[in-house]
JSON list of C-alpha atoms in Angstrom, two decimals:
[
{"chain": "A", "resi": 1368, "resn": "UNK", "atom": "CA", "xyz": [0.00, 0.00, 0.00]},
{"chain": "A", "resi": 1369, "resn": "UNK", "atom": "CA", "xyz": [1.07, 3.60, -0.54]},
{"chain": "A", "resi": 1370, "resn": "UNK", "atom": "CA", "xyz": [3.06, 4.99, 2.39]},
{"chain": "A", "resi": 1371, "resn": "UNK", "atom": "CA", "xyz": [4.63, 8.38, 2.91]},
{"chain": "A", "resi": 1372, "resn": "UNK", "atom": "CA", "xyz": [6.71, 8.90, 6.04]},
{"chain": "A", "resi": 1373, "resn": "UNK", "atom": "CA", "xyz": [7.99, 12.34, 6.95]},
{"chain": "A", "resi": 1374, "resn": "UNK", "atom": "CA", "xyz": [10.93, 12.96, 9.25]},
{"chain": "A", "resi": 1375, "resn": "UNK", "atom": "CA", "xyz": [13.33, 15.69, 10.26]},
{"chain": "A", "resi": 1376, "resn": "UNK", "atom": "CA", "xyz": [11.06, 17.98, 12.22]},
{"chain": "A", "resi": 1377, "resn": "UNK", "atom": "CA", "xyz": [12.11, 19.57, 15.48]},
{"chain": "A", "resi": 1378, "resn": "UNK", "atom": "CA", "xyz": [12.63, 22.80, 17.36]},
{"chain": "A", "resi": 1379, "resn": "UNK", "atom": "CA", "xyz": [14.86, 25.44, 15.80]},
{"chain": "A", "resi": 1380, "resn": "UNK", "atom": "CA", "xyz": [15.58, 29.09, 16.43]},
{"chain": "A", "resi": 1381, "resn": "UNK", "atom": "CA", "xyz": [14.49, 31.82, 14.02]},
{"chain": "A", "resi": 1382, "resn": "UNK", "atom": "CA", "xyz": [16.92, 32.21, 11.15]},
{"chain": "A", "resi": 1383, "resn": "UNK", "atom": "CA", "xyz": [18.11, 28.62, 11.34]},
{"chain": "A", "resi": 1384, "resn": "UNK", "atom": "CA", "xyz": [17.67, 25.84, 8.80]},
{"chain": "A", "resi": 1385, "resn": "UNK", "atom": "CA", "xyz": [16.06, 22.43, 8.78]},
{"chain": "A", "resi": 1386, "resn": "UNK", "atom": "CA", "xyz": [15.72, 19.67, 6.18]},
{"chain": "A", "resi": 1387, "resn": "UNK", "atom": "CA", "xyz": [12.66, 17.49, 6.08]},
{"chain": "A", "resi": 1388, "resn": "UNK", "atom": "CA", "xyz": [12.54, 14.10, 4.37]},
{"chain": "A", "resi": 1389, "resn": "UNK", "atom": "CA", "xyz": [9.63, 12.11, 3.01]},
{"chain": "A", "resi": 1390, "resn": "UNK", "atom": "CA", "xyz": [10.27, 8.42, 2.36]},
{"chain": "A", "resi": 1391, "resn": "UNK", "atom": "CA", "xyz": [7.83, 6.79, -0.03]},
{"chain": "A", "resi": 1392, "resn": "UNK", "atom": "CA", "xyz": [6.88, 3.19, -0.67]},
{"chain": "A", "resi": 1393, "resn": "UNK", "atom": "CA", "xyz": [4.14, 1.14, -2.25]},
{"chain": "A", "resi": 1394, "resn": "UNK", "atom": "CA", "xyz": [4.11, 2.86, -5.65]},
{"chain": "A", "resi": 1395, "resn": "UNK", "atom": "CA", "xyz": [6.41, 3.73, -8.56]},
{"chain": "A", "resi": 1396, "resn": "UNK", "atom": "CA", "xyz": [8.01, 6.78, -6.99]},
{"chain": "A", "resi": 1397, "resn": "UNK", "atom": "CA", "xyz": [9.60, 8.17, -10.14]},
{"chain": "A", "resi": 1398, "resn": "UNK", "atom": "CA", "xyz": [6.16, 8.44, -11.78]},
{"chain": "A", "resi": 1399, "resn": "UNK", "atom": "CA", "xyz": [4.63, 10.82, -9.25]},
{"chain": "A", "resi": 1400, "resn": "UNK", "atom": "CA", "xyz": [5.06, 14.44, -8.29]},
{"chain": "A", "resi": 1401, "resn": "UNK", "atom": "CA", "xyz": [5.23, 15.14, -4.56]},
{"chain": "A", "resi": 1402, "resn": "UNK", "atom": "CA", "xyz": [3.95, 18.10, -2.59]},
{"chain": "A", "resi": 1403, "resn": "UNK", "atom": "CA", "xyz": [4.64, 19.60, 0.81]},
{"chain": "A", "resi": 1404, "resn": "UNK", "atom": "CA", "xyz": [1.64, 21.01, 2.67]},
{"chain": "A", "resi": 1405, "resn": "UNK", "atom": "CA", "xyz": [1.68, 22.49, 6.16]},
{"chain": "A", "resi": 1406, "resn": "UNK", "atom": "CA", "xyz": [-0.76, 23.11, 8.95]},
{"chain": "A", "resi": 1407, "resn": "UNK", "atom": "CA", "xyz": [-0.03, 25.58, 11.74]},
{"chain": "A", "resi": 1408, "resn": "UNK", "atom": "CA", "xyz": [-1.29, 24.51, 15.19]},
{"chain": "A", "resi": 1409, "resn": "UNK", "atom": "CA", "xyz": [-5.08, 24.78, 15.26]},
{"chain": "A", "resi": 1410, "resn": "UNK", "atom": "CA", "xyz": [-5.17, 26.27, 11.77]},
{"chain": "A", "resi": 1411, "resn": "UNK", "atom": "CA", "xyz": [-6.02, 25.21, 8.24]},
{"chain": "A", "resi": 1412, "resn": "UNK", "atom": "CA", "xyz": [-4.00, 23.69, 5.43]},
{"chain": "A", "resi": 1413, "resn": "UNK", "atom": "CA", "xyz": [-1.50, 25.63, 3.36]},
{"chain": "A", "resi": 1414, "resn": "UNK", "atom": "CA", "xyz": [0.22, 24.30, 0.26]},
{"chain": "A", "resi": 1415, "resn": "UNK", "atom": "CA", "xyz": [3.99, 24.90, 0.42]},
{"chain": "A", "resi": 1416, "resn": "UNK", "atom": "CA", "xyz": [5.82, 23.37, -2.53]},
{"chain": "A", "resi": 1417, "resn": "UNK", "atom": "CA", "xyz": [5.86, 20.73, -5.24]},
{"chain": "A", "resi": 1418, "resn": "UNK", "atom": "CA", "xyz": [8.48, 18.87, -7.21]},
{"chain": "A", "resi": 1419, "resn": "UNK", "atom": "CA", "xyz": [7.47, 17.12, -10.40]},
{"chain": "A", "resi": 1420, "resn": "UNK", "atom": "CA", "xyz": [7.94, 13.40, -10.93]},
{"chain": "A", "resi": 1421, "resn": "UNK", "atom": "CA", "xyz": [11.18, 13.92, -12.87]},
{"chain": "A", "resi": 1422, "resn": "UNK", "atom": "CA", "xyz": [12.42, 16.83, -10.77]},
{"chain": "A", "resi": 1423, "resn": "UNK", "atom": "CA", "xyz": [12.27, 19.24, -13.70]},
{"chain": "A", "resi": 1424, "resn": "UNK", "atom": "CA", "xyz": [9.55, 21.46, -12.26]},
{"chain": "A", "resi": 1425, "resn": "UNK", "atom": "CA", "xyz": [9.42, 23.02, -8.83]},
{"chain": "A", "resi": 1426, "resn": "UNK", "atom": "CA", "xyz": [6.95, 25.53, -7.49]},
{"chain": "A", "resi": 1427, "resn": "UNK", "atom": "CA", "xyz": [6.60, 27.31, -4.17]},
{"chain": "A", "resi": 1428, "resn": "UNK", "atom": "CA", "xyz": [4.03, 29.30, -2.22]},
{"chain": "A", "resi": 1429, "resn": "UNK", "atom": "CA", "xyz": [4.73, 33.03, -2.03]},
{"chain": "A", "resi": 1430, "resn": "UNK", "atom": "CA", "xyz": [5.21, 32.70, 1.73]},
{"chain": "A", "resi": 1431, "resn": "UNK", "atom": "CA", "xyz": [8.27, 30.44, 1.36]},
{"chain": "A", "resi": 1432, "resn": "UNK", "atom": "CA", "xyz": [9.69, 31.26, -2.06]},
{"chain": "A", "resi": 1433, "resn": "UNK", "atom": "CA", "xyz": [13.37, 32.13, -1.83]},
{"chain": "A", "resi": 1434, "resn": "UNK", "atom": "CA", "xyz": [13.74, 30.45, 1.58]},
{"chain": "A", "resi": 1435, "resn": "UNK", "atom": "CA", "xyz": [12.64, 26.86, 0.90]},
{"chain": "A", "resi": 1436, "resn": "UNK", "atom": "CA", "xyz": [13.90, 24.47, -1.75]},
{"chain": "A", "resi": 1437, "resn": "UNK", "atom": "CA", "xyz": [12.67, 21.02, -2.74]},
{"chain": "A", "resi": 1438, "resn": "UNK", "atom": "CA", "xyz": [14.53, 18.08, -4.21]},
{"chain": "A", "resi": 1439, "resn": "UNK", "atom": "CA", "xyz": [14.10, 14.38, -4.73]},
{"chain": "A", "resi": 1440, "resn": "UNK", "atom": "CA", "xyz": [16.20, 11.25, -5.01]},
{"chain": "A", "resi": 1441, "resn": "UNK", "atom": "CA", "xyz": [14.41, 8.76, -7.21]},
{"chain": "A", "resi": 1442, "resn": "UNK", "atom": "CA", "xyz": [16.98, 6.09, -6.36]},
{"chain": "A", "resi": 1443, "resn": "UNK", "atom": "CA", "xyz": [16.09, 6.41, -2.67]},
{"chain": "A", "resi": 1444, "resn": "UNK", "atom": "CA", "xyz": [12.36, 7.07, -3.13]},
{"chain": "A", "resi": 1445, "resn": "UNK", "atom": "CA", "xyz": [12.72, 10.19, -1.02]},
{"chain": "A", "resi": 1446, "resn": "UNK", "atom": "CA", "xyz": [11.76, 13.83, -1.38]},
{"chain": "A", "resi": 1447, "resn": "UNK", "atom": "CA", "xyz": [13.32, 16.61, 0.66]},
{"chain": "A", "resi": 1448, "resn": "UNK", "atom": "CA", "xyz": [12.26, 20.06, 1.81]},
{"chain": "A", "resi": 1449, "resn": "UNK", "atom": "CA", "xyz": [15.18, 22.33, 2.69]},
{"chain": "A", "resi": 1450, "resn": "UNK", "atom": "CA", "xyz": [13.95, 25.17, 4.88]},
{"chain": "A", "resi": 1451, "resn": "UNK", "atom": "CA", "xyz": [16.28, 28.13, 5.41]},
{"chain": "A", "resi": 1452, "resn": "UNK", "atom": "CA", "xyz": [15.83, 31.43, 7.23]},
{"chain": "A", "resi": 1453, "resn": "UNK", "atom": "CA", "xyz": [13.05, 29.95, 9.29]},
{"chain": "A", "resi": 1454, "resn": "UNK", "atom": "CA", "xyz": [10.51, 32.23, 10.91]},
{"chain": "A", "resi": 1455, "resn": "UNK", "atom": "CA", "xyz": [8.12, 31.69, 13.83]},
{"chain": "A", "resi": 1456, "resn": "UNK", "atom": "CA", "xyz": [5.24, 31.70, 11.33]},
{"chain": "A", "resi": 1457, "resn": "UNK", "atom": "CA", "xyz": [6.74, 28.60, 9.69]},
{"chain": "A", "resi": 1458, "resn": "UNK", "atom": "CA", "xyz": [5.77, 26.61, 12.80]},
{"chain": "A", "resi": 1459, "resn": "UNK", "atom": "CA", "xyz": [3.49, 23.85, 11.58]},
{"chain": "A", "resi": 1460, "resn": "UNK", "atom": "CA", "xyz": [3.04, 20.18, 10.90]},
{"chain": "A", "resi": 1461, "resn": "UNK", "atom": "CA", "xyz": [4.51, 19.53, 7.47]},
{"chain": "A", "resi": 1462, "resn": "UNK", "atom": "CA", "xyz": [2.81, 16.87, 5.38]},
{"chain": "A", "resi": 1463, "resn": "UNK", "atom": "CA", "xyz": [4.16, 15.17, 2.31]},
{"chain": "A", "resi": 1464, "resn": "UNK", "atom": "CA", "xyz": [1.44, 14.32, -0.22]},
{"chain": "A", "resi": 1465, "resn": "UNK", "atom": "CA", "xyz": [1.38, 12.50, -3.52]},
{"chain": "A", "resi": 1466, "resn": "UNK", "atom": "CA", "xyz": [0.09, 14.27, -6.62]},
{"chain": "A", "resi": 1467, "resn": "UNK", "atom": "CA", "xyz": [-2.78, 12.28, -8.04]},
{"chain": "A", "resi": 1468, "resn": "UNK", "atom": "CA", "xyz": [-1.54, 12.30, -11.64]},
{"chain": "A", "resi": 1469, "resn": "UNK", "atom": "CA", "xyz": [1.08, 9.74, -12.71]},
{"chain": "A", "resi": 1470, "resn": "UNK", "atom": "CA", "xyz": [3.63, 11.22, -15.12]},
{"chain": "A", "resi": 1471, "resn": "UNK", "atom": "CA", "xyz": [1.99, 14.63, -14.90]},
{"chain": "A", "resi": 1472, "resn": "UNK", "atom": "CA", "xyz": [1.34, 17.36, -12.37]},
{"chain": "A", "resi": 1473, "resn": "UNK", "atom": "CA", "xyz": [-2.31, 17.91, -11.51]},
{"chain": "A", "resi": 1474, "resn": "UNK", "atom": "CA", "xyz": [-2.01, 19.79, -8.20]},
{"chain": "A", "resi": 1475, "resn": "UNK", "atom": "CA", "xyz": [-4.30, 17.73, -6.07]},
{"chain": "A", "resi": 1476, "resn": "UNK", "atom": "CA", "xyz": [-3.33, 15.02, -3.67]},
{"chain": "A", "resi": 1477, "resn": "UNK", "atom": "CA", "xyz": [-4.49, 11.48, -3.04]},
{"chain": "A", "resi": 1478, "resn": "UNK", "atom": "CA", "xyz": [-2.16, 10.11, -0.33]},
{"chain": "A", "resi": 1479, "resn": "UNK", "atom": "CA", "xyz": [-0.70, 11.99, 2.61]},
{"chain": "A", "resi": 1480, "resn": "UNK", "atom": "CA", "xyz": [1.86, 11.16, 5.24]},
{"chain": "A", "resi": 1481, "resn": "UNK", "atom": "CA", "xyz": [1.25, 11.66, 8.95]},
{"chain": "A", "resi": 1482, "resn": "UNK", "atom": "CA", "xyz": [3.38, 14.78, 9.05]},
{"chain": "A", "resi": 1483, "resn": "UNK", "atom": "CA", "xyz": [6.32, 16.05, 11.03]},
{"chain": "A", "resi": 1484, "resn": "UNK", "atom": "CA", "xyz": [6.19, 19.00, 13.42]},
{"chain": "A", "resi": 1485, "resn": "UNK", "atom": "CA", "xyz": [8.47, 21.98, 12.93]},
{"chain": "A", "resi": 1486, "resn": "UNK", "atom": "CA", "xyz": [8.63, 24.55, 15.72]},
{"chain": "A", "resi": 1487, "resn": "UNK", "atom": "CA", "xyz": [10.48, 27.80, 15.18]},
{"chain": "A", "resi": 1488, "resn": "UNK", "atom": "CA", "xyz": [11.03, 29.55, 18.47]},
{"chain": "A", "resi": 1489, "resn": "UNK", "atom": "CA", "xyz": [13.74, 31.32, 20.40]},
{"chain": "B", "resi": 827, "resn": "UNK", "atom": "CA", "xyz": [-4.23, 36.30, -3.71]},
{"chain": "B", "resi": 828, "resn": "UNK", "atom": "CA", "xyz": [-7.04, 33.86, -4.41]},
{"chain": "B", "resi": 829, "resn": "UNK", "atom": "CA", "xyz": [-9.33, 32.95, -1.54]},
{"chain": "B", "resi": 830, "resn": "UNK", "atom": "CA", "xyz": [-11.88, 30.22, -0.94]},
{"chain": "B", "resi": 831, "resn": "UNK", "atom": "CA", "xyz": [-14.52, 30.97, 1.68]},
{"chain": "B", "resi": 832, "resn": "UNK", "atom": "CA", "xyz": [-16.01, 28.26, 3.88]},
{"chain": "B", "resi": 833, "resn": "UNK", "atom": "CA", "xyz": [-18.24, 28.61, 6.92]},
{"chain": "B", "resi": 834, "resn": "UNK", "atom": "CA", "xyz": [-16.12, 27.91, 10.01]},
{"chain": "B", "resi": 835, "resn": "UNK", "atom": "CA", "xyz": [-18.63, 25.49, 11.46]},
{"chain": "B", "resi": 836, "resn": "UNK", "atom": "CA", "xyz": [-21.66, 23.39, 10.60]},
{"chain": "B", "resi": 837, "resn": "UNK", "atom": "CA", "xyz": [-23.82, 20.97, 12.50]},
{"chain": "B", "resi": 838, "resn": "UNK", "atom": "CA", "xyz": [-26.16, 18.18, 11.52]},
{"chain": "B", "resi": 839, "resn": "UNK", "atom": "CA", "xyz": [-28.33, 15.62, 13.26]},
{"chain": "B", "resi": 840, "resn": "UNK", "atom": "CA", "xyz": [-27.44, 11.97, 12.74]},
{"chain": "B", "resi": 841, "resn": "UNK", "atom": "CA", "xyz": [-29.07, 10.56, 9.62]},
{"chain": "B", "resi": 842, "resn": "UNK", "atom": "CA", "xyz": [-29.66, 13.99, 8.09]},
{"chain": "B", "resi": 843, "resn": "UNK", "atom": "CA", "xyz": [-27.86, 15.61, 5.18]},
{"chain": "B", "resi": 844, "resn": "UNK", "atom": "CA", "xyz": [-25.00, 18.00, 5.86]},
{"chain": "B", "resi": 845, "resn": "UNK", "atom": "CA", "xyz": [-24.05, 20.60, 3.27]},
{"chain": "B", "resi": 846, "resn": "UNK", "atom": "CA", "xyz": [-20.77, 22.49, 3.32]},
{"chain": "B", "resi": 847, "resn": "UNK", "atom": "CA", "xyz": [-20.14, 25.30, 0.87]},
{"chain": "B", "resi": 848, "resn": "UNK", "atom": "CA", "xyz": [-16.99, 26.74, -0.64]},
{"chain": "B", "resi": 849, "resn": "UNK", "atom": "CA", "xyz": [-17.10, 30.01, -2.56]},
{"chain": "B", "resi": 850, "resn": "UNK", "atom": "CA", "xyz": [-14.49, 31.69, -4.68]},
{"chain": "B", "resi": 851, "resn": "UNK", "atom": "CA", "xyz": [-14.12, 34.05, -7.60]},
{"chain": "B", "resi": 852, "resn": "UNK", "atom": "CA", "xyz": [-14.66, 32.18, -10.87]},
{"chain": "B", "resi": 853, "resn": "UNK", "atom": "CA", "xyz": [-14.68, 28.88, -8.98]},
{"chain": "B", "resi": 854, "resn": "UNK", "atom": "CA", "xyz": [-17.19, 27.63, -11.52]},
{"chain": "B", "resi": 855, "resn": "UNK", "atom": "CA", "xyz": [-14.43, 27.75, -14.14]},
{"chain": "B", "resi": 856, "resn": "UNK", "atom": "CA", "xyz": [-12.11, 25.57, -12.06]},
{"chain": "B", "resi": 857, "resn": "UNK", "atom": "CA", "xyz": [-12.11, 22.14, -10.51]},
{"chain": "B", "resi": 858, "resn": "UNK", "atom": "CA", "xyz": [-12.97, 21.81, -6.81]},
{"chain": "B", "resi": 859, "resn": "UNK", "atom": "CA", "xyz": [-11.73, 19.13, -4.46]},
{"chain": "B", "resi": 860, "resn": "UNK", "atom": "CA", "xyz": [-12.78, 18.17, -0.93]},
{"chain": "B", "resi": 861, "resn": "UNK", "atom": "CA", "xyz": [-10.79, 16.72, 1.96]},
{"chain": "B", "resi": 862, "resn": "UNK", "atom": "CA", "xyz": [-11.83, 15.39, 5.35]},
{"chain": "B", "resi": 863, "resn": "UNK", "atom": "CA", "xyz": [-9.48, 15.64, 8.31]},
{"chain": "B", "resi": 864, "resn": "UNK", "atom": "CA", "xyz": [-10.15, 14.07, 11.67]},
{"chain": "B", "resi": 865, "resn": "UNK", "atom": "CA", "xyz": [-8.24, 15.20, 14.80]},
{"chain": "B", "resi": 866, "resn": "UNK", "atom": "CA", "xyz": [-4.66, 14.00, 14.79]},
{"chain": "B", "resi": 867, "resn": "UNK", "atom": "CA", "xyz": [-4.97, 12.47, 11.33]},
{"chain": "B", "resi": 868, "resn": "UNK", "atom": "CA", "xyz": [-3.94, 13.35, 7.81]},
{"chain": "B", "resi": 869, "resn": "UNK", "atom": "CA", "xyz": [-6.48, 14.70, 5.33]},
{"chain": "B", "resi": 870, "resn": "UNK", "atom": "CA", "xyz": [-8.37, 12.23, 3.15]},
{"chain": "B", "resi": 871, "resn": "UNK", "atom": "CA", "xyz": [-9.52, 13.02, -0.39]},
{"chain": "B", "resi": 872, "resn": "UNK", "atom": "CA", "xyz": [-13.30, 12.77, -0.61]},
{"chain": "B", "resi": 873, "resn": "UNK", "atom": "CA", "xyz": [-14.15, 14.43, -3.93]},
{"chain": "B", "resi": 874, "resn": "UNK", "atom": "CA", "xyz": [-12.09, 15.38, -6.98]},
{"chain": "B", "resi": 875, "resn": "UNK", "atom": "CA", "xyz": [-13.01, 17.15, -10.21]},
{"chain": "B", "resi": 876, "resn": "UNK", "atom": "CA", "xyz": [-16.09, 18.62, -8.52]},
{"chain": "B", "resi": 877, "resn": "UNK", "atom": "CA", "xyz": [-18.14, 15.42, -8.33]},
{"chain": "B", "resi": 878, "resn": "UNK", "atom": "CA", "xyz": [-15.96, 12.30, -8.50]},
{"chain": "B", "resi": 879, "resn": "UNK", "atom": "CA", "xyz": [-15.33, 9.99, -5.55]},
{"chain": "B", "resi": 880, "resn": "UNK", "atom": "CA", "xyz": [-12.07, 8.07, -5.20]},
{"chain": "B", "resi": 881, "resn": "UNK", "atom": "CA", "xyz": [-12.41, 4.36, -4.65]},
{"chain": "B", "resi": 882, "resn": "UNK", "atom": "CA", "xyz": [-13.22, 3.54, -1.05]},
{"chain": "B", "resi": 883, "resn": "UNK", "atom": "CA", "xyz": [-15.13, 6.76, -0.34]},
{"chain": "B", "resi": 884, "resn": "UNK", "atom": "CA", "xyz": [-18.74, 6.02, 0.67]},
{"chain": "B", "resi": 885, "resn": "UNK", "atom": "CA", "xyz": [-21.51, 7.02, -1.71]},
{"chain": "B", "resi": 886, "resn": "UNK", "atom": "CA", "xyz": [-23.04, 9.27, 0.96]},
{"chain": "B", "resi": 887, "resn": "UNK", "atom": "CA", "xyz": [-20.36, 11.84, 0.09]},
{"chain": "B", "resi": 888, "resn": "UNK", "atom": "CA", "xyz": [-21.15, 13.86, -3.02]},
{"chain": "B", "resi": 889, "resn": "UNK", "atom": "CA", "xyz": [-19.95, 17.07, -4.59]},
{"chain": "B", "resi": 890, "resn": "UNK", "atom": "CA", "xyz": [-21.45, 19.69, -6.85]},
{"chain": "B", "resi": 891, "resn": "UNK", "atom": "CA", "xyz": [-20.41, 22.97, -8.42]},
{"chain": "B", "resi": 892, "resn": "UNK", "atom": "CA", "xyz": [-22.72, 25.78, -9.41]},
{"chain": "B", "resi": 893, "resn": "UNK", "atom": "CA", "xyz": [-21.65, 29.26, -10.45]},
{"chain": "B", "resi": 894, "resn": "UNK", "atom": "CA", "xyz": [-18.96, 30.23, -7.94]},
{"chain": "B", "resi": 895, "resn": "UNK", "atom": "CA", "xyz": [-19.89, 27.81, -5.16]},
{"chain": "B", "resi": 896, "resn": "UNK", "atom": "CA", "xyz": [-18.84, 24.22, -4.63]},
{"chain": "B", "resi": 897, "resn": "UNK", "atom": "CA", "xyz": [-20.88, 22.13, -2.22]},
{"chain": "B", "resi": 898, "resn": "UNK", "atom": "CA", "xyz": [-20.04, 18.96, -0.35]},
{"chain": "B", "resi": 899, "resn": "UNK", "atom": "CA", "xyz": [-23.08, 17.01, 0.74]},
{"chain": "B", "resi": 900, "resn": "UNK", "atom": "CA", "xyz": [-23.04, 14.19, 3.23]},
{"chain": "B", "resi": 901, "resn": "UNK", "atom": "CA", "xyz": [-26.26, 12.20, 3.24]},
{"chain": "B", "resi": 902, "resn": "UNK", "atom": "CA", "xyz": [-27.23, 9.98, 6.15]},
{"chain": "B", "resi": 903, "resn": "UNK", "atom": "CA", "xyz": [-24.58, 11.65, 8.30]},
{"chain": "B", "resi": 904, "resn": "UNK", "atom": "CA", "xyz": [-22.94, 9.43, 10.90]},
{"chain": "B", "resi": 905, "resn": "UNK", "atom": "CA", "xyz": [-20.96, 10.16, 14.07]},
{"chain": "B", "resi": 906, "resn": "UNK", "atom": "CA", "xyz": [-17.78, 9.14, 12.26]},
{"chain": "B", "resi": 907, "resn": "UNK", "atom": "CA", "xyz": [-18.27, 12.03, 9.83]},
{"chain": "B", "resi": 908, "resn": "UNK", "atom": "CA", "xyz": [-17.35, 14.59, 12.50]},
{"chain": "B", "resi": 909, "resn": "UNK", "atom": "CA", "xyz": [-14.22, 16.46, 11.59]},
{"chain": "B", "resi": 910, "resn": "UNK", "atom": "CA", "xyz": [-12.81, 19.29, 9.52]},
{"chain": "B", "resi": 911, "resn": "UNK", "atom": "CA", "xyz": [-13.60, 19.63, 5.84]},
{"chain": "B", "resi": 912, "resn": "UNK", "atom": "CA", "xyz": [-11.47, 21.60, 3.39]},
{"chain": "B", "resi": 913, "resn": "UNK", "atom": "CA", "xyz": [-12.11, 22.57, -0.19]},
{"chain": "B", "resi": 914, "resn": "UNK", "atom": "CA", "xyz": [-9.27, 23.04, -2.66]},
{"chain": "B", "resi": 915, "resn": "UNK", "atom": "CA", "xyz": [-8.94, 24.75, -6.03]},
{"chain": "B", "resi": 916, "resn": "UNK", "atom": "CA", "xyz": [-6.08, 25.86, -8.23]},
{"chain": "B", "resi": 917, "resn": "UNK", "atom": "CA", "xyz": [-5.17, 29.49, -8.88]},
{"chain": "B", "resi": 918, "resn": "UNK", "atom": "CA", "xyz": [-1.49, 30.15, -9.54]},
{"chain": "B", "resi": 919, "resn": "UNK", "atom": "CA", "xyz": [-1.04, 27.26, -7.10]},
{"chain": "B", "resi": 920, "resn": "UNK", "atom": "CA", "xyz": [-3.26, 25.05, -4.93]},
{"chain": "B", "resi": 921, "resn": "UNK", "atom": "CA", "xyz": [-5.46, 27.06, -2.58]},
{"chain": "B", "resi": 922, "resn": "UNK", "atom": "CA", "xyz": [-7.33, 25.60, 0.37]},
{"chain": "B", "resi": 923, "resn": "UNK", "atom": "CA", "xyz": [-10.45, 27.00, 1.94]},
{"chain": "B", "resi": 924, "resn": "UNK", "atom": "CA", "xyz": [-10.24, 27.87, 5.62]},
{"chain": "B", "resi": 925, "resn": "UNK", "atom": "CA", "xyz": [-12.02, 24.68, 6.63]},
{"chain": "B", "resi": 926, "resn": "UNK", "atom": "CA", "xyz": [-15.40, 23.83, 8.13]},
{"chain": "B", "resi": 927, "resn": "UNK", "atom": "CA", "xyz": [-15.71, 21.92, 11.39]},
{"chain": "B", "resi": 928, "resn": "UNK", "atom": "CA", "xyz": [-18.67, 19.57, 11.16]},
{"chain": "B", "resi": 929, "resn": "UNK", "atom": "CA", "xyz": [-20.39, 18.53, 14.37]},
{"chain": "B", "resi": 930, "resn": "UNK", "atom": "CA", "xyz": [-22.85, 15.65, 14.42]},
{"chain": "B", "resi": 931, "resn": "UNK", "atom": "CA", "xyz": [-25.34, 16.54, 17.14]}
]
């Protein structure tokens, strides 16, 4: 079955960096685009970033563009979210989610991981 | 920036039909999607392309789109349907509605 497992969350100070990982299994990883979506404590969902199935296309929300980068290793079935210059407002649970379109990018999500909590605080 | 408006809360008696709306500029020209999230869990896709249900989603969940409002209907609502419901559409990127907390009375 499809599984997405996020890791790498933790507590960091403002201005610091953190790298999140999302390990995938149960499907042909190289055929699917992967998204990062976050949810601040007690708040709603916010899309953060996407990397296409072949890594050729990347897109970011305005709130993180220029600070976050996304990459993937199709040999390790893993996608990464590099978060630099972190701010208190980046505090959230970060979910990894699979794009529903194989070999395309359709911008909606069928499977989600359980998430990893990032807390930015001094 | 594009916004999708949802009522923050809704309530329904068991066995009745719950309706949750999602409104946005020119939403009728886009596709709408619906997710359910229960406390401490990840969101689950309920409806895609306005009206389609993924495999495994009960038939009591249905979606519609009219003008600039998408509606999620839950017929024969059960206690297990309590949770937060989010709509999603695309406008220069995926945009979520603010979410609606459904209470089954």
